[in-house]
Backbone as numpy.savetxt, mean C-alpha at the origin, in Angstrom:
# Nx Ny Nz CAx CAy CAz Cx Cy Cz
-17.75 20.36 5.28 -16.67 20.74 4.38 -16.68 19.83 3.16
-16.26 20.38 2.03 -16.24 19.59 0.81 -14.90 18.92 0.65
-14.88 17.77 -0.03 -13.65 17.01 -0.22 -13.44 16.73 -1.70
-12.17 16.54 -2.08 -11.86 16.07 -3.41 -12.36 14.65 -3.50
-13.10 14.33 -4.55 -13.58 12.95 -4.69 -15.07 12.91 -4.65
-15.64 11.88 -4.02 -17.05 11.64 -4.00 -17.69 12.35 -2.84
-18.83 12.99 -3.08 -19.50 13.71 -2.03 -20.97 13.36 -2.01
-21.54 13.37 -0.84 -22.98 13.24 -0.72 -23.47 14.41 0.09
-24.76 14.56 0.23 -25.31 15.69 0.92 -24.86 15.78 2.35
-24.53 14.62 2.99 -24.13 14.64 4.39 -22.61 14.68 4.54
-21.87 14.80 3.41 -20.43 14.91 3.48 -19.70 13.59 3.42
-20.42 12.46 3.21 -19.78 11.15 3.11 -19.69 10.73 1.67
-18.59 10.02 1.34 -18.44 9.52 0.00 -19.36 8.33 -0.21
-20.05 8.28 -1.32 -20.96 7.18 -1.60 -20.92 6.86 -3.09
-20.22 5.79 -3.51 -20.19 5.43 -4.92 -21.58 5.18 -5.45
-21.80 5.54 -6.71 -23.09 5.30 -7.34 -23.39 3.81 -7.35
-24.53 3.42 -6.86 -24.90 2.01 -6.84 -24.12 1.19 -5.84
-23.57 1.84 -4.79 -22.76 1.11 -3.81 -23.59 0.03 -3.12
-22.96 -1.11 -2.87 -23.62 -2.23 -2.21 -23.49 -2.11 -0.70
-24.46 -2.65 0.00 -24.43 -2.59 1.45 -23.33 -3.46 2.04
-22.81 -4.43 1.26 -21.78 -5.32 1.79 -20.37 -4.84 1.46
-20.23 -3.62 0.93 -18.90 -3.06 0.70 -18.31 -2.60 2.03
-17.00 -2.78 2.21 -16.33 -2.31 3.42 -16.19 -0.80 3.34
-16.53 -0.12 4.42 -16.35 1.32 4.50 -15.29 1.61 5.56
-14.16 2.17 5.14 -13.06 2.46 6.06 -13.03 3.97 6.32
-12.93 4.35 7.57 -12.82 5.76 7.95 -11.35 6.12 8.14
-10.89 7.08 7.38 -9.48 7.47 7.39 -9.10 8.04 8.75
-7.96 7.59 9.25 -7.41 8.04 10.53 -6.17 8.89 10.30
-5.83 9.77 11.24 -4.60 10.56 11.10 -3.40 9.64 10.89
-2.56 9.98 9.94 -1.38 9.16 9.64 -1.58 8.20 8.50
-2.84 7.94 8.11 -3.11 7.03 6.99 -2.68 7.65 5.68
-2.31 6.80 4.74 -2.18 7.19 3.33 -3.02 6.21 2.53
-3.28 6.54 1.28 -4.04 5.62 0.44 -3.33 4.28 0.35
-2.00 4.32 0.32 -1.23 3.09 0.22 -1.37 2.22 1.47
-1.38 2.85 2.64 -1.52 2.05 3.86 -2.92 1.45 3.97
-3.94 2.19 3.50 -5.30 1.66 3.52 -5.42 0.49 2.55
-4.88 0.64 1.35 -4.92 -0.45 0.38 -4.14 -1.65 0.89
-3.00 -1.41 1.55 -2.18 -2.48 2.10 -2.97 -3.26 3.15
-3.72 -2.55 3.99 -4.49 -3.17 5.06 -5.44 -4.23 4.52
-6.03 -3.98 3.34 -7.02 -4.89 2.78 -6.49 -5.74 1.63
-5.24 -5.55 1.25 -4.64 -6.38 0.21 -5.07 -6.05 -1.20
-5.24 -4.75 -1.48 -5.64 -4.34 -2.82 -4.60 -3.43 -3.44
-4.62 -3.37 -4.77 -3.79 -2.45 -5.51 -4.27 -1.03 -5.19
-3.38 -0.12 -4.79 -3.79 1.25 -4.49 -4.52 1.92 -5.66
-4.15 1.55 -6.89 -4.82 2.14 -8.05 -6.29 1.72 -8.11
-6.57 0.47 -7.69 -7.95 0.03 -7.65 -8.76 0.83 -6.63
-8.18 0.98 -5.44 -8.88 1.71 -4.38 -9.12 3.16 -4.81
-8.12 3.77 -5.44 -8.28 5.14 -5.93 -9.40 5.23 -6.96
-9.44 4.26 -7.87 -10.46 4.27 -8.92 -11.85 4.05 -8.35
-11.98 3.11 -7.42 -13.29 2.81 -6.83 -13.86 4.02 -6.10
-12.99 4.87 -5.57 -13.43 6.02 -4.79 -13.26 7.35 -5.51
-12.85 7.29 -6.79 -12.68 8.49 -7.60 -11.72 9.48 -6.93
-10.58 8.97 -6.45 -9.57 9.81 -5.81 -8.48 10.12 -6.83
-8.30 11.38 -7.21 -7.31 11.74 -8.22 -5.92 11.83 -7.63
-4.87 11.86 -8.46 -3.52 12.04 -7.94 -3.38 13.41 -7.32
-2.54 13.58 -6.30 -1.60 12.58 -5.78 -2.19 11.67 -4.71
-3.44 11.23 -4.88 -4.09 10.27 -3.99 -4.18 10.81 -2.56
-4.60 12.06 -2.41 -4.71 12.68 -1.10 -5.99 12.21 -0.41
-5.88 11.82 0.87 -7.04 11.44 1.66 -7.04 12.26 2.94
-8.21 12.31 3.59 -8.39 13.22 4.72 -8.93 12.49 5.94
-8.62 12.99 7.14 -9.18 12.39 8.36 -10.70 12.40 8.31
-11.29 11.29 8.72 -12.74 11.08 8.76 -13.36 10.84 7.38
-12.55 10.84 6.33 -13.06 10.52 5.00 -13.43 9.04 4.96
-14.49 8.71 4.25 -14.94 7.32 4.13 -14.47 6.76 2.80
-13.69 5.69 2.86 -13.17 5.04 1.66 -13.82 3.67 1.54
-14.34 3.37 0.35 -15.01 2.10 0.13 -14.05 1.06 -0.44
-14.12 -0.13 0.14 -13.29 -1.25 -0.28 -14.21 -2.40 -0.66
-13.87 -3.12 -1.74 -14.64 -4.27 -2.14 -14.24 -5.46 -1.28
-15.18 -6.12 -0.59 -14.82 -7.26 0.27 -14.09 -8.35 -0.50
-13.05 -8.95 0.09 -12.26 -9.98 -0.60 -13.07 -11.18 -1.04
-14.20 -11.50 -0.36 -14.96 -12.70 -0.71 -15.80 -12.52 -1.95
-15.91 -11.27 -2.44 -16.74 -11.05 -3.62 -16.06 -11.66 -4.85
-16.83 -12.26 -5.70 -16.30 -12.93 -6.88 -15.56 -11.97 -7.77
-16.11 -10.73 -7.94 -15.46 -9.79 -8.84 -14.13 -9.29 -8.31
-13.89 -9.42 -7.01 -12.61 -8.98 -6.47 -11.47 -9.83 -6.98
-11.76 -11.10 -7.29 -10.70 -12.01 -7.75 -10.33 -11.77 -9.21
-11.16 -11.03 -9.93 -10.87 -10.78 -11.34 -9.82 -9.70 -11.52
-9.63 -8.88 -10.48 -8.67 -7.79 -10.58 -9.22 -6.57 -11.29
-10.50 -6.61 -11.71 -11.11 -5.48 -12.38 -12.15 -4.84 -11.48
-12.12 -3.52 -11.29 -13.10 -2.87 -10.43 -14.50 -2.96 -11.02
-15.52 -3.30 -10.22 -16.88 -3.37 -10.71 -17.41 -2.00 -11.09
-18.30 -1.94 -12.06 -18.80 -0.66 -12.56 -19.51 0.14 -11.48
-20.24 -0.57 -10.59 -21.01 0.17 -9.60 -20.15 0.83 -8.55
-18.87 0.45 -8.47 -18.01 0.98 -7.41 -17.24 2.21 -7.84
-17.31 2.59 -9.11 -16.59 3.76 -9.59 -17.61 4.84 -9.89
-17.71 5.81 -9.02 -18.73 6.82 -9.15 -18.51 7.67 -10.39
-19.53 7.70 -11.28 -19.53 8.53 -12.47 -18.40 8.21 -13.45
-17.63 7.15 -13.15 -16.55 6.72 -14.06 -15.64 7.89 -14.40
-15.32 8.75 -13.44 -14.63 9.99 -13.76 -13.14 9.98 -13.49
-12.59 8.88 -12.97 -11.15 8.82 -12.73 -10.44 8.49 -14.03
-9.51 9.32 -14.44 -8.81 9.09 -15.69 -7.72 8.06 -15.52
-7.25 7.51 -16.64 -6.16 6.54 -16.60 -4.92 7.15 -15.97
-4.63 8.41 -16.33 -3.45 9.05 -15.76 -3.61 9.25 -14.26
-4.84 9.53 -13.82 -5.07 9.75 -12.39 -4.82 8.48 -11.61
-5.24 7.35 -12.15 -5.07 6.08 -11.46 -3.60 5.69 -11.43
-2.88 6.07 -12.47 -1.50 5.64 -12.58 -0.51 6.59 -11.92
-0.81 7.87 -11.88 0.24 8.84 -11.63 0.50 9.24 -10.21
-0.31 8.79 -9.21 -0.14 9.25 -7.84 1.10 8.70 -7.18
1.54 9.36 -6.12 2.73 8.92 -5.42 2.45 8.43 -4.01
1.92 9.29 -3.12 1.80 8.76 -1.78 0.60 9.26 -0.99
-0.17 10.20 -1.43 -1.44 10.51 -0.82 -1.41 10.81 0.67
-0.69 11.84 1.09 -0.68 12.20 2.50 -1.97 12.92 2.88
-2.28 12.93 4.17 -3.46 13.63 4.66 -3.20 15.14 4.63
-4.17 15.88 4.13 -4.09 17.33 4.11 -5.44 17.90 4.53
-5.47 19.23 4.74 -6.73 19.87 5.06 -7.63 19.83 3.85
-8.90 19.39 3.99 -9.80 19.30 2.84 -9.97 20.64 2.15
-9.93 20.66 0.81 -10.14 21.91 0.08 -11.61 22.31 0.14
-11.90 23.54 -0.25 -13.27 24.04 -0.18 -14.00 23.94 -1.50
-13.36 23.34 -2.50 -14.01 23.17 -3.80 -13.86 21.75 -4.26
-14.72 21.35 -5.18 -14.69 20.00 -5.73 -13.92 20.02 -7.03
-13.00 19.09 -7.18 -12.25 18.96 -8.41 -12.88 17.86 -9.24
-13.38 18.18 -10.39 -14.07 17.21 -11.23 -13.10 16.61 -12.22
-13.25 15.33 -12.49 -12.40 14.65 -13.46 -13.11 14.45 -14.77
-12.39 14.13 -15.81 -12.99 13.83 -17.10 -13.41 12.37 -17.15
-14.37 12.07 -18.01 -14.84 10.70 -18.13 -13.89 9.87 -18.99
-13.51 8.70 -18.48 -12.71 7.77 -19.26 -12.69 6.44 -18.54
-12.13 5.43 -19.16 -12.07 4.10 -18.58 -10.96 4.01 -17.55
-11.12 3.10 -16.61 -10.10 2.86 -15.59 -8.96 2.07 -16.20
-7.74 2.44 -15.86 -6.56 1.78 -16.40 -6.47 0.33 -15.95
-6.12 -0.54 -16.84 -5.85 -1.93 -16.50 -4.45 -2.05 -15.94
-4.18 -3.18 -15.27 -2.85 -3.38 -14.71 -1.80 -3.44 -15.82
-0.62 -2.88 -15.58 0.44 -2.93 -16.60 0.91 -4.36 -16.80
1.36 -4.67 -18.03 1.86 -6.02 -18.29 2.99 -6.39 -17.35
3.04 -7.67 -16.96 4.06 -8.13 -16.02 5.48 -7.90 -16.54
5.67 -8.03 -17.87 7.03 -7.97 -18.41 7.65 -6.58 -18.21
6.84 -5.57 -17.94 7.38 -4.23 -17.74 8.08 -4.10 -16.38
7.89 -5.09 -15.51 8.37 -4.95 -14.14 9.39 -6.02 -13.76
9.90 -6.76 -14.75 10.83 -7.84 -14.44 12.25 -7.35 -14.26
12.50 -6.06 -14.49 13.87 -5.57 -14.42 14.25 -5.10 -13.03
13.39 -5.30 -12.04 13.75 -4.92 -10.67 14.76 -5.93 -10.12
15.83 -5.41 -9.58 16.83 -6.24 -8.93 16.68 -6.05 -7.43
16.44 -7.15 -6.71 16.18 -7.07 -5.28 17.41 -7.48 -4.46
17.55 -6.87 -3.31 18.59 -7.23 -2.35 17.93 -7.56 -1.01
18.57 -8.39 -0.21 18.07 -8.66 1.13 18.10 -7.37 1.94
17.03 -7.05 2.65 16.97 -5.79 3.40 17.86 -5.77 4.63
18.25 -6.94 5.11 19.14 -7.03 6.27 19.73 -8.43 6.32
20.78 -8.58 7.08 21.40 -9.91 7.25 20.83 -10.56 8.50
20.68 -11.88 8.45 20.18 -12.58 9.63 19.55 -13.91 9.29
19.16 -14.63 10.31 18.55 -15.94 10.15 17.10 -15.81 9.72
16.70 -16.62 8.76 15.31 -16.65 8.31 14.48 -17.38 9.36
13.64 -16.63 10.07 12.87 -17.20 11.16 11.54 -17.79 10.70
10.88 -17.10 9.79 9.55 -17.51 9.32 9.48 -17.33 7.81
8.96 -18.35 7.14 8.80 -18.28 5.70 7.39 -17.86 5.31
7.28 -17.40 4.07 5.99 -17.00 3.50 5.05 -18.20 3.40
3.81 -18.03 3.87 2.79 -19.07 3.75 1.42 -18.45 3.98
0.71 -18.14 2.91 -0.61 -17.54 3.05 -1.56 -18.46 3.80
-1.38 -19.77 3.63 -2.24 -20.73 4.33 -2.12 -20.60 5.84
-0.94 -20.16 6.30 -0.71 -19.98 7.73 -0.78 -18.51 8.16
-1.24 -17.67 7.23 -1.37 -16.25 7.54 -0.06 -15.49 7.49
0.98 -16.08 6.85 2.28 -15.44 6.76 2.41 -14.76 5.39
2.33 -13.44 5.37 2.33 -12.70 4.11 3.73 -12.27 3.67
4.73 -12.61 4.47 6.10 -12.27 4.13 7.06 -13.17 4.87
8.26 -12.68 5.10 9.26 -13.45 5.84 9.72 -12.65 7.04
10.17 -13.35 8.07 10.74 -12.72 9.26 12.22 -13.05 9.32
13.04 -12.02 9.50 14.48 -12.17 9.52 15.00 -11.74 10.89
15.66 -12.63 11.60 16.19 -12.32 12.92 17.47 -11.52 12.87
17.78 -10.83 13.97 19.00 -10.04 14.03 19.16 -9.41 15.39
19.89 -8.31 15.45 20.16 -7.61 16.70 19.40 -6.30 16.75
19.03 -5.89 17.95 18.31 -4.63 18.13 19.13 -3.47 17.59
18.52 -2.66 16.73 19.21 -1.53 16.14 19.96 -1.85 14.86
19.92 -3.11 14.43 20.61 -3.52 13.20 20.05 -2.75 12.00
20.90 -2.32 11.06 20.43 -1.53 9.91 19.47 -2.31 9.02
18.42 -1.60 8.57 17.47 -2.13 7.59 17.63 -1.30 6.33
17.80 -1.96 5.19 18.07 -1.28 3.93 16.93 -1.47 2.93
16.77 -0.51 2.03 15.78 -0.62 0.97 16.18 -1.77 0.05
15.27 -2.71 -0.16 15.56 -3.87 -1.00 15.66 -3.50 -2.47
15.06 -2.38 -2.84 15.14 -1.85 -4.20 14.82 -0.36 -4.11
15.19 0.39 -5.14 14.94 1.81 -5.13 13.47 2.14 -5.31
13.06 3.30 -4.82 11.68 3.71 -4.98 11.34 4.91 -4.13
10.05 5.11 -3.87 9.57 6.23 -3.06 8.84 5.71 -1.84
9.12 6.30 -0.70 8.45 5.92 0.55 7.02 6.45 0.51
6.06 5.54 0.60 4.65 5.93 0.55 3.96 5.76 1.89
4.67 5.18 2.87 4.14 5.11 4.23 5.30 4.98 5.20
5.22 5.74 6.29 6.21 5.64 7.37 5.48 5.97 8.67
5.18 4.92 9.45 4.41 5.14 10.66 4.11 3.84 11.37
3.16 3.90 12.31 2.82 2.72 13.09 1.31 2.52 13.20
0.59 2.90 12.15 -0.86 2.82 12.18 -1.46 1.50 11.73
-0.65 0.57 11.25 -1.17 -0.72 10.81 -0.93 -1.77 11.89
-2.00 -2.28 12.43 -1.92 -3.26 13.51 -1.16 -4.50 13.05
-0.22 -4.95 13.89 0.53 -6.16 13.59 1.84 -5.91 12.88
2.13 -4.64 12.53 3.36 -4.33 11.80 4.33 -3.47 12.61
3.89 -2.92 13.73 4.75 -2.03 14.51 5.13 -0.81 13.70
6.36 -0.35 13.88 6.87 0.78 13.08 7.17 0.27 11.68
6.44 0.80 10.71 6.43 0.23 9.36 6.82 1.24 8.30
7.55 0.77 7.31 7.85 1.55 6.11 7.36 0.77 4.89
6.68 1.47 3.97 6.27 0.89 2.69 6.92 1.70 1.58
7.54 1.01 0.64 8.20 1.65 -0.50 7.51 1.23 -1.79
7.20 2.22 -2.62 6.66 1.96 -3.96 7.83 1.93 -4.93
7.98 0.80 -5.63 9.09 0.66 -6.58 8.67 1.00 -8.01
7.45 0.67 -8.37 6.86 1.06 -9.65 5.36 0.83 -9.55
4.66 0.84 -10.66 3.20 0.70 -10.62 2.75 -0.68 -10.16
3.66 -1.63 -10.10 3.27 -3.01 -9.76 3.76 -3.44 -8.38
5.00 -3.08 -8.03 5.61 -3.64 -6.82 5.75 -2.64 -5.67
5.42 -3.14 -4.48 5.65 -2.44 -3.21 6.42 -3.39 -2.30
7.17 -2.82 -1.37 7.81 -3.65 -0.34 7.58 -3.01 1.01
7.55 -3.83 2.06 7.28 -3.33 3.41 8.28 -3.89 4.41
8.57 -3.06 5.44 9.58 -3.37 6.43 8.97 -3.07 7.80
8.66 -4.11 8.58 7.93 -3.92 9.81 8.71 -4.25 11.07
8.18 -3.81 12.20 8.73 -4.04 13.55 10.10 -3.40 13.73
10.21 -2.16 13.27 11.46 -1.43 13.43 11.50 -0.68 14.76
12.70 -0.46 15.27 12.85 0.36 16.47 12.87 1.84 16.12
13.41 2.16 14.93 13.47 3.55 14.46 13.17 3.59 12.97
12.41 4.60 12.56 12.16 4.86 11.14 13.00 6.05 10.73
13.80 5.90 9.68 14.78 6.93 9.32 14.40 7.70 8.07
13.28 7.36 7.43 12.85 8.06 6.22 11.38 8.45 6.37
11.01 9.55 5.73 9.65 10.06 5.79 8.91 9.79 4.49
7.59 9.90 4.54 6.78 9.72 3.34 7.18 10.76 2.29
7.27 10.30 1.05 7.67 11.18 -0.05 9.14 11.13 -0.36
9.94 10.51 0.51 11.38 10.42 0.30 11.70 9.40 -0.79
12.56 9.77 -1.72 13.05 8.84 -2.73 14.30 8.15 -2.19
14.31 6.83 -2.22 15.45 6.07 -1.71 16.06 5.23 -2.82
17.34 4.97 -2.68 18.05 4.10 -3.60 18.20 2.72 -2.96
18.40 1.74 -3.81 18.62 0.39 -3.29 19.82 0.38 -2.35
19.63 -0.21 -1.17 20.70 -0.29 -0.20 20.73 0.84 0.80
19.93 1.91 0.59 19.90 3.01 1.55 19.37 2.50 2.89
19.94 3.00 3.97 19.45 2.66 5.30 18.15 3.41 5.56
17.08 2.68 5.85 15.78 3.30 6.03 15.23 3.14 7.44
15.77 2.21 8.21 15.26 1.94 9.55 16.28 1.15 10.35
15.93 0.90 11.61 16.73 0.03 12.47 15.84 -1.05 13.06
16.37 -2.25 13.13 15.59 -3.41 13.56 15.09 -3.25 14.99
13.85 -3.72 15.22 13.26 -3.60 16.54 12.77 -4.94 17.07
12.10 -4.87 18.20 11.57 -6.05 18.88 10.07 -6.12 18.61
9.62 -7.21 18.01 8.21 -7.36 17.67 7.33 -7.53 18.90
7.93 -7.91 20.02 7.18 -8.14 21.23 6.62 -9.54 21.34
6.57 -10.25 20.22 6.05 -11.61 20.20 7.10 -12.59 19.74
7.76 -12.25 18.66 8.77 -13.14 18.08 10.18 -12.71 18.43
10.33 -11.60 19.16 11.65 -11.12 19.50 12.16 -10.12 18.48
13.48 -9.91 18.48 14.10 -8.94 17.57 14.10 -9.51 16.15
13.52 -8.78 15.23 13.44 -9.26 13.85 12.93 -8.16 12.92
13.06 -8.42 11.63 12.44 -7.61 10.59 11.36 -8.45 9.92
10.16 -7.89 9.77 9.13 -8.52 8.95 9.18 -7.85 7.59
9.38 -8.64 6.53 9.57 -8.11 5.18 8.56 -8.70 4.22
7.90 -7.84 3.45 6.94 -8.30 2.46 7.20 -7.65 1.10
6.84 -8.37 0.05 6.76 -7.82 -1.30 5.34 -8.03 -1.78
4.74 -6.98 -2.34 3.40 -7.13 -2.90 3.38 -6.74 -4.37
2.68 -7.55 -5.16 2.54 -7.31 -6.60 1.07 -7.01 -6.87
0.79 -5.84 -7.40 -0.59 -5.40 -7.63 -1.41 -5.50 -6.35
-0.78 -5.19 -5.23 -1.46 -5.18 -3.95 -1.52 -6.52 -3.24
-1.15 -7.61 -3.91 -1.25 -8.95 -3.34 0.11 -9.43 -2.83
0.15 -10.07 -1.65 1.42 -10.60 -1.14 1.97 -11.69 -2.05
3.28 -11.66 -2.27 3.97 -12.71 -3.02 5.13 -13.20 -2.16
5.67 -14.35 -2.52 6.77 -14.94 -1.75 8.07 -14.17 -2.00
8.59 -13.47 -0.99 9.83 -12.70 -1.19 11.01 -13.56 -1.61
11.01 -14.84 -1.21 12.15 -15.70 -1.53 12.25 -16.00 -3.02
11.18 -15.74 -3.76 11.23 -15.91 -5.22 11.86 -14.71 -5.91
12.06 -13.62 -5.16 12.61 -12.39 -5.73 13.99 -12.07 -5.18
14.22 -12.41 -3.93 15.52 -12.09 -3.32 16.60 -13.04 -3.78
17.86 -12.61 -3.81 18.95 -13.51 -4.20 19.02 -14.71 -3.27
19.42 -15.85 -3.81 19.54 -17.04 -2.97 20.71 -16.88 -2.02
20.49 -17.34 -0.79 21.54 -17.27 0.21 22.19 -18.62 0.38
23.46 -18.60 0.80 24.15 -19.85 1.07 23.52 -20.52 2.28
23.29 -21.83 2.18 22.67 -22.56 3.28 23.69 -22.87 4.37
């Protein structure tokens, strides 16, 4: 069957000049482009551009998505390497305009894009107007520390305690397919910021749902390791940042 995006004679996506050391991820049921990008810590727009996936960033079961390994020097520049973008056919609007990329039945025709350059990341000043709220009340159990493998914060509470959207946006993932996160929700706030809410007992919103700041999106669950808590992350351009630098200060 043919797929939107990159095709080879055997039905697998293969970027022009792809390197043997690129990560190849096979899409599983329930995945979205955002959850795949989250898994590897990349901006979803980069992953879409590297694989020539047009909006609305639809991916399919058994589709092969190429990811640039984090140890590569060019990965730290934030710019996709030329060899990883097949035919340079993803337009700026395509990279920017997608919402959540749910799995659908592969179409029987190929959709070709026009040639243009890949969009650069939007300036930081365009995203400073986001006002964040704490997603739930409770004791701060674990702080952000990339050196210790902590990509967010853990907030303790009671089983079933309400979890709220820290800012308005669109739900781009709602499921339990990411190892280590349990029942997880990811919200896209704009082209730069995403937030995630893990280890929930119940997920109350579906992919594609638009939520407002403060809306109840889940109920707190038991992580099985740390007890009842919420794991909360904020990512900027796909990279984890310290949520405590964005959330309002709490009284000690």
